PDB file of C-alpha atoms and ligand atoms in Angstrom:
ATOM      1  CA  MET R   1     -31.275 -12.709   6.294  1.00  0.00           C
ATOM      2  CA  LYS R   2     -31.127  -9.287   7.966  1.00  0.00           C
ATOM      3  CA  VAL R   3     -34.248  -7.110   7.821  1.00  0.00           C
ATOM      4  CA  LEU R   4     -34.615  -3.474   8.883  1.00  0.00           C
ATOM      5  CA  VAL R   5     -37.948  -2.544  10.489  1.00  0.00           C
ATOM      6  CA  LEU R   6     -38.025   1.241  10.300  1.00  0.00           C
ATOM      7  CA  ASN R   7     -40.550   3.490  12.014  1.00  0.00           C
ATOM      8  CA  GLY R   8     -41.118   7.182  11.429  1.00  0.00           C
ATOM      9  CA  PRO R   9     -42.238  10.101  13.585  1.00  0.00           C
ATOM     10  CA  ASN R  10     -44.403   9.729  16.694  1.00  0.00           C
ATOM     11  CA  LEU R  11     -44.406   5.930  16.550  1.00  0.00           C
ATOM     12  CA  GLY R  12     -42.161   5.804  19.620  1.00  0.00           C
ATOM     13  CA  ARG R  13     -45.187   7.147  21.514  1.00  0.00           C
ATOM     14  CA  LEU R  14     -47.440   4.195  20.728  1.00  0.00           C
ATOM     15  CA  GLY R  15     -49.450   3.181  23.774  1.00  0.00           C
ATOM     16  CA  THR R  16     -50.055   6.753  24.921  1.00  0.00           C
ATOM     17  CA  ARG R  17     -50.539   8.338  21.493  1.00  0.00           C
ATOM     18  CA  GLU R  18     -54.224   8.552  20.395  1.00  0.00           C
ATOM     19  CA  PRO R  19     -55.137   5.104  21.783  1.00  0.00           C
ATOM     20  CA  ASP R  20     -58.557   5.315  20.108  1.00  0.00           C
ATOM     21  CA  VAL R  21     -56.721   5.226  16.752  1.00  0.00           C
ATOM     22  CA  TYR R  22     -53.557   3.229  17.480  1.00  0.00           C
ATOM     23  CA  GLY R  23     -54.600   1.066  20.441  1.00  0.00           C
ATOM     24  CA  HIS R  24     -52.851   0.559  23.748  1.00  0.00           C
ATOM     25  CA  THR R  25     -49.951  -1.531  22.526  1.00  0.00           C
ATOM     26  CA  THR R  26     -46.664   0.245  23.127  1.00  0.00           C
ATOM     27  CA  TYR R  27     -43.621   0.716  20.932  1.00  0.00           C
ATOM     28  CA  ALA R  28     -41.857  -1.810  23.192  1.00  0.00           C
ATOM     29  CA  ASP R  29     -44.640  -4.301  22.353  1.00  0.00           C
ATOM     30  CA  LEU R  30     -44.061  -3.609  18.647  1.00  0.00           C
ATOM     31  CA  VAL R  31     -40.326  -4.257  19.014  1.00  0.00           C
ATOM     32  CA  ALA R  32     -40.979  -7.482  20.962  1.00  0.00           C
ATOM     33  CA  LEU R  33     -43.462  -8.697  18.327  1.00  0.00           C
ATOM     34  CA  CYS R  34     -41.022  -8.036  15.473  1.00  0.00           C
ATOM     35  CA  GLU R  35     -38.103  -9.666  17.284  1.00  0.00           C
ATOM     36  CA  GLY R  36     -40.256 -12.673  18.221  1.00  0.00           C
ATOM     37  CA  THR R  37     -41.525 -13.101  14.659  1.00  0.00           C
ATOM     38  CA  GLY R  38     -37.996 -12.711  13.363  1.00  0.00           C
ATOM     39  CA  HIS R  39     -36.764 -15.396  15.747  1.00  0.00           C
ATOM     40  CA  GLU R  40     -39.554 -17.733  14.608  1.00  0.00           C
ATOM     41  CA  LEU R  41     -38.750 -17.123  10.925  1.00  0.00           C
ATOM     42  CA  GLY R  42     -34.976 -17.209  11.284  1.00  0.00           C
ATOM     43  CA  LEU R  43     -34.600 -13.537  10.366  1.00  0.00           C
ATOM     44  CA  GLU R  44     -32.204 -11.075  11.972  1.00  0.00           C
ATOM     45  CA  VAL R  45     -34.614  -8.227  12.674  1.00  0.00           C
ATOM     46  CA  ASP R  46     -33.301  -4.743  13.517  1.00  0.00           C
ATOM     47  CA  VAL R  47     -36.155  -2.492  14.731  1.00  0.00           C
ATOM     48  CA  ARG R  48     -35.607   1.272  14.784  1.00  0.00           C
ATOM     49  CA  GLN R  49     -37.648   4.456  15.237  1.00  0.00           C
ATOM     50  CA  THR R  50     -36.812   8.089  14.547  1.00  0.00           C
ATOM     51  CA  ASP R  51     -38.512  11.458  14.585  1.00  0.00           C
ATOM     52  CA  PHE R  52     -35.792  12.870  12.289  1.00  0.00           C
ATOM     53  CA  GLU R  53     -36.177  12.570   8.533  1.00  0.00           C
ATOM     54  CA  GLY R  54     -32.445  12.717   7.831  1.00  0.00           C
ATOM     55  CA  GLU R  55     -31.845   9.769  10.161  1.00  0.00           C
ATOM     56  CA  MET R  56     -34.513   7.774   8.326  1.00  0.00           C
ATOM     57  CA  LEU R  57     -32.838   8.626   4.995  1.00  0.00           C
ATOM     58  CA  THR R  58     -29.486   7.390   6.362  1.00  0.00           C
ATOM     59  CA  TRP R  59     -31.085   4.078   7.398  1.00  0.00           C
ATOM     60  CA  LEU R  60     -32.740   3.658   3.999  1.00  0.00           C
ATOM     61  CA  HIS R  61     -29.394   4.346   2.299  1.00  0.00           C
ATOM     62  CA  GLU R  62     -27.841   1.671   4.553  1.00  0.00           C
ATOM     63  CA  ALA R  63     -30.555  -0.771   3.431  1.00  0.00           C
ATOM     64  CA  ALA R  64     -29.933   0.138  -0.213  1.00  0.00           C
ATOM     65  CA  ASP R  65     -26.158  -0.326   0.128  1.00  0.00           C
ATOM     66  CA  HIS R  66     -26.525  -3.741   1.805  1.00  0.00           C
ATOM     67  CA  GLN R  67     -29.572  -4.957  -0.140  1.00  0.00           C
ATOM     68  CA  TYR R  68     -31.483  -5.380   3.133  1.00  0.00           C
ATOM     69  CA  PRO R  69     -35.242  -5.972   2.869  1.00  0.00           C
ATOM     70  CA  VAL R  70     -37.180  -3.253   4.701  1.00  0.00           C
ATOM     71  CA  VAL R  71     -40.467  -3.112   6.624  1.00  0.00           C
ATOM     72  CA  LEU R  72     -41.301   0.588   6.785  1.00  0.00           C
ATOM     73  CA  ASN R  73     -43.941   2.546   8.626  1.00  0.00           C
ATOM     74  CA  PRO R  74     -43.186   6.033   7.312  1.00  0.00           C
ATOM     75  CA  ALA R  75     -45.922   7.514   9.576  1.00  0.00           C
ATOM     76  CA  ALA R  76     -46.723  11.109   8.582  1.00  0.00           C
ATOM     77  CA  TRP R  77     -43.877  11.150   6.013  1.00  0.00           C
ATOM     78  CA  THR R  78     -46.026   8.735   3.998  1.00  0.00           C
ATOM     79  CA  HIS R  79     -48.215  11.604   2.962  1.00  0.00           C
ATOM     80  CA  TYR R  80     -45.721  14.305   2.024  1.00  0.00           C
ATOM     81  CA  SER R  81     -42.069  13.240   1.934  1.00  0.00           C
ATOM     82  CA  ILE R  82     -40.637  12.962  -1.550  1.00  0.00           C
ATOM     83  CA  ALA R  83     -37.209  12.559   0.117  1.00  0.00           C
ATOM     84  CA  VAL R  84     -38.318   9.349   1.878  1.00  0.00           C
ATOM     85  CA  ARG R  85     -39.929   8.173  -1.377  1.00  0.00           C
ATOM     86  CA  ASP R  86     -36.697   8.841  -3.295  1.00  0.00           C
ATOM     87  CA  ALA R  87     -34.685   6.884  -0.706  1.00  0.00           C
ATOM     88  CA  CYS R  88     -37.164   3.992  -0.956  1.00  0.00           C
ATOM     89  CA  SER R  89     -36.771   4.035  -4.742  1.00  0.00           C
ATOM     90  CA  GLN R  90     -33.093   3.128  -4.301  1.00  0.00           C
ATOM     91  CA  LEU R  91     -33.882  -0.153  -2.511  1.00  0.00           C
ATOM     92  CA  THR R  92     -33.336  -3.308  -4.519  1.00  0.00           C
ATOM     93  CA  ALA R  93     -34.612  -5.829  -1.943  1.00  0.00           C
ATOM     94  CA  PRO R  94     -38.344  -5.967  -1.089  1.00  0.00           C
ATOM     95  CA  LEU R  95     -39.969  -3.082   0.758  1.00  0.00           C
ATOM     96  CA  ILE R  96     -43.199  -3.632   2.690  1.00  0.00           C
ATOM     97  CA  GLU R  97     -45.075  -0.481   3.752  1.00  0.00           C
ATOM     98  CA  VAL R  98     -47.021  -0.926   7.003  1.00  0.00           C
ATOM     99  CA  HIS R  99     -49.612   1.272   8.691  1.00  0.00           C
ATOM    100  CA  ILE R 100     -51.140   0.396  12.045  1.00  0.00           C
ATOM    101  CA  SER R 101     -54.396   2.197  11.302  1.00  0.00           C
ATOM    102  CA  ASN R 102     -56.575   1.929   8.219  1.00  0.00           C
ATOM    103  CA  VAL R 103     -55.599   5.255   6.688  1.00  0.00           C
ATOM    104  CA  HIS R 104     -58.375   4.924   4.106  1.00  0.00           C
ATOM    105  CA  LYS R 105     -60.976   5.328   6.867  1.00  0.00           C
ATOM    106  CA  ARG R 106     -59.333   8.532   8.039  1.00  0.00           C
ATOM    107  CA  GLU R 107     -58.769  12.135   6.911  1.00  0.00           C
ATOM    108  CA  ASP R 108     -58.432  13.116   3.261  1.00  0.00           C
ATOM    109  CA  PHE R 109     -54.776  14.081   3.702  1.00  0.00           C
ATOM    110  CA  ARG R 110     -53.990  10.455   4.626  1.00  0.00           C
ATOM    111  CA  GLN R 111     -55.483   9.050   1.436  1.00  0.00           C
ATOM    112  CA  HIS R 112     -52.325   9.429  -0.628  1.00  0.00           C
ATOM    113  CA  SER R 113     -49.059   7.608   0.027  1.00  0.00           C
ATOM    114  CA  TYR R 114     -45.854   8.684  -1.677  1.00  0.00           C
ATOM    115  CA  ILE R 115     -44.410   5.308  -0.698  1.00  0.00           C
ATOM    116  CA  SER R 116     -46.954   2.784  -2.021  1.00  0.00           C
ATOM    117  CA  ALA R 117     -45.946   3.180  -5.675  1.00  0.00           C
ATOM    118  CA  VAL R 118     -42.380   2.109  -4.892  1.00  0.00           C
ATOM    119  CA  ALA R 119     -43.247  -0.564  -2.282  1.00  0.00           C
ATOM    120  CA  THR R 120     -43.459  -4.271  -2.997  1.00  0.00           C
ATOM    121  CA  GLY R 121     -46.703  -4.319  -1.017  1.00  0.00           C
ATOM    122  CA  THR R 122     -48.641  -2.492   1.667  1.00  0.00           C
ATOM    123  CA  ILE R 123     -50.350  -3.752   4.841  1.00  0.00           C
ATOM    124  CA  LEU R 124     -52.659  -1.465   6.782  1.00  0.00           C
ATOM    125  CA  GLY R 125     -55.376  -1.402   9.399  1.00  0.00           C
ATOM    126  CA  LEU R 126     -54.316  -4.576  11.235  1.00  0.00           C
ATOM    127  CA  GLY R 127     -52.598  -2.952  14.201  1.00  0.00           C
ATOM    128  CA  ILE R 128     -49.076  -4.020  15.063  1.00  0.00           C
ATOM    129  CA  HIS R 129     -49.818  -7.492  13.651  1.00  0.00           C
ATOM    130  CA  GLY R 130     -49.233  -5.920  10.240  1.00  0.00           C
ATOM    131  CA  TYR R 131     -45.512  -5.920  11.066  1.00  0.00           C
ATOM    132  CA  SER R 132     -45.559  -9.628  11.765  1.00  0.00           C
ATOM    133  CA  LEU R 133     -47.381 -10.292   8.485  1.00  0.00           C
ATOM    134  CA  ALA R 134     -44.889  -8.105   6.624  1.00  0.00           C
ATOM    135  CA  LEU R 135     -41.962 -10.106   8.013  1.00  0.00           C
ATOM    136  CA  ARG R 136     -43.695 -13.323   6.920  1.00  0.00           C
ATOM    137  CA  ALA R 137     -44.226 -11.854   3.457  1.00  0.00           C
ATOM    138  CA  LEU R 138     -40.497 -11.150   3.188  1.00  0.00           C
ATOM    139  CA  THR R 139     -39.728 -14.840   3.628  1.00  0.00           C
ATOM    140  CA  THR R 140     -41.851 -15.667   0.565  1.00  0.00           C
ATOM    141  CA  THR R 141     -41.386 -12.587  -1.654  1.00  0.00           C
ATOM    142  CA  THR R 142     -38.795 -12.871  -4.397  1.00  0.00           C
ATOM    143  CA  PRO R 143     -36.709  -9.674  -4.755  1.00  0.00           C
TER     144      PRO R 143
HETATM  145  C1  DQA Q 201     -49.624   5.700  10.426  1.00  0.00           C
HETATM  146  C2  DQA Q 201     -50.681   6.505   9.667  1.00  0.00           C
HETATM  147  C3  DQA Q 201     -50.183   7.883   9.332  1.00  0.00           C
HETATM  148  O1  DQA Q 201     -51.196   8.605   8.633  1.00  0.00           O
HETATM  149  C4  DQA Q 201     -49.843   8.650  10.597  1.00  0.00           C
HETATM  150  O2  DQA Q 201     -49.305   9.910  10.283  1.00  0.00           O
HETATM  151  C5  DQA Q 201     -48.951   7.888  11.505  1.00  0.00           C
HETATM  152  C6  DQA Q 201     -49.138   6.450  11.658  1.00  0.00           C
HETATM  153  C7  DQA Q 201     -50.145   4.326  10.894  1.00  0.00           C
HETATM  154  O3  DQA Q 201     -49.318   3.496  11.252  1.00  0.00           O
HETATM  155  O4  DQA Q 201     -51.366   4.100  10.917  1.00  0.00           O
HETATM  156  O5  DQA Q 201     -48.122   8.457  12.204  1.00  0.00           O
HETATM  157  O6  DQA Q 201     -48.519   5.462   9.560  1.00  0.00           O
END
């Protein structure tokens, strides 16, 4: 089974970006963790990151057209992008929303997610291990 692991804006800067919030693990570490977990679970994992909303929409459309399950960290788009939400609504396979930080411990503007209502489930506050757990969930979640 092919799975898209999609990451939104600023996540390519993990490791140097606000380490007090996101830790010192790098985006390369995140990719390695997802690929390793995928290998262990027998999943074909395709990990991507973009700072461009239109590119993210194209990837979500690709997932919709191929019925690929998606692990998505929408980053800041979580909190304001109806376009990303609308693209997520078109998915028919499971969608797991992941956040590295516990957004509920943070600023008021991070308290609402446009994505959660259309996600199969959400994992947050567990660092990059949330991605690994999300991939495991996909092997047990029925579409
Ligand atoms: C994030 C949380 C968002 O509020 C923030 O804008 C991000 C990362 C997380 O993984 O904790 O960029 O999605």
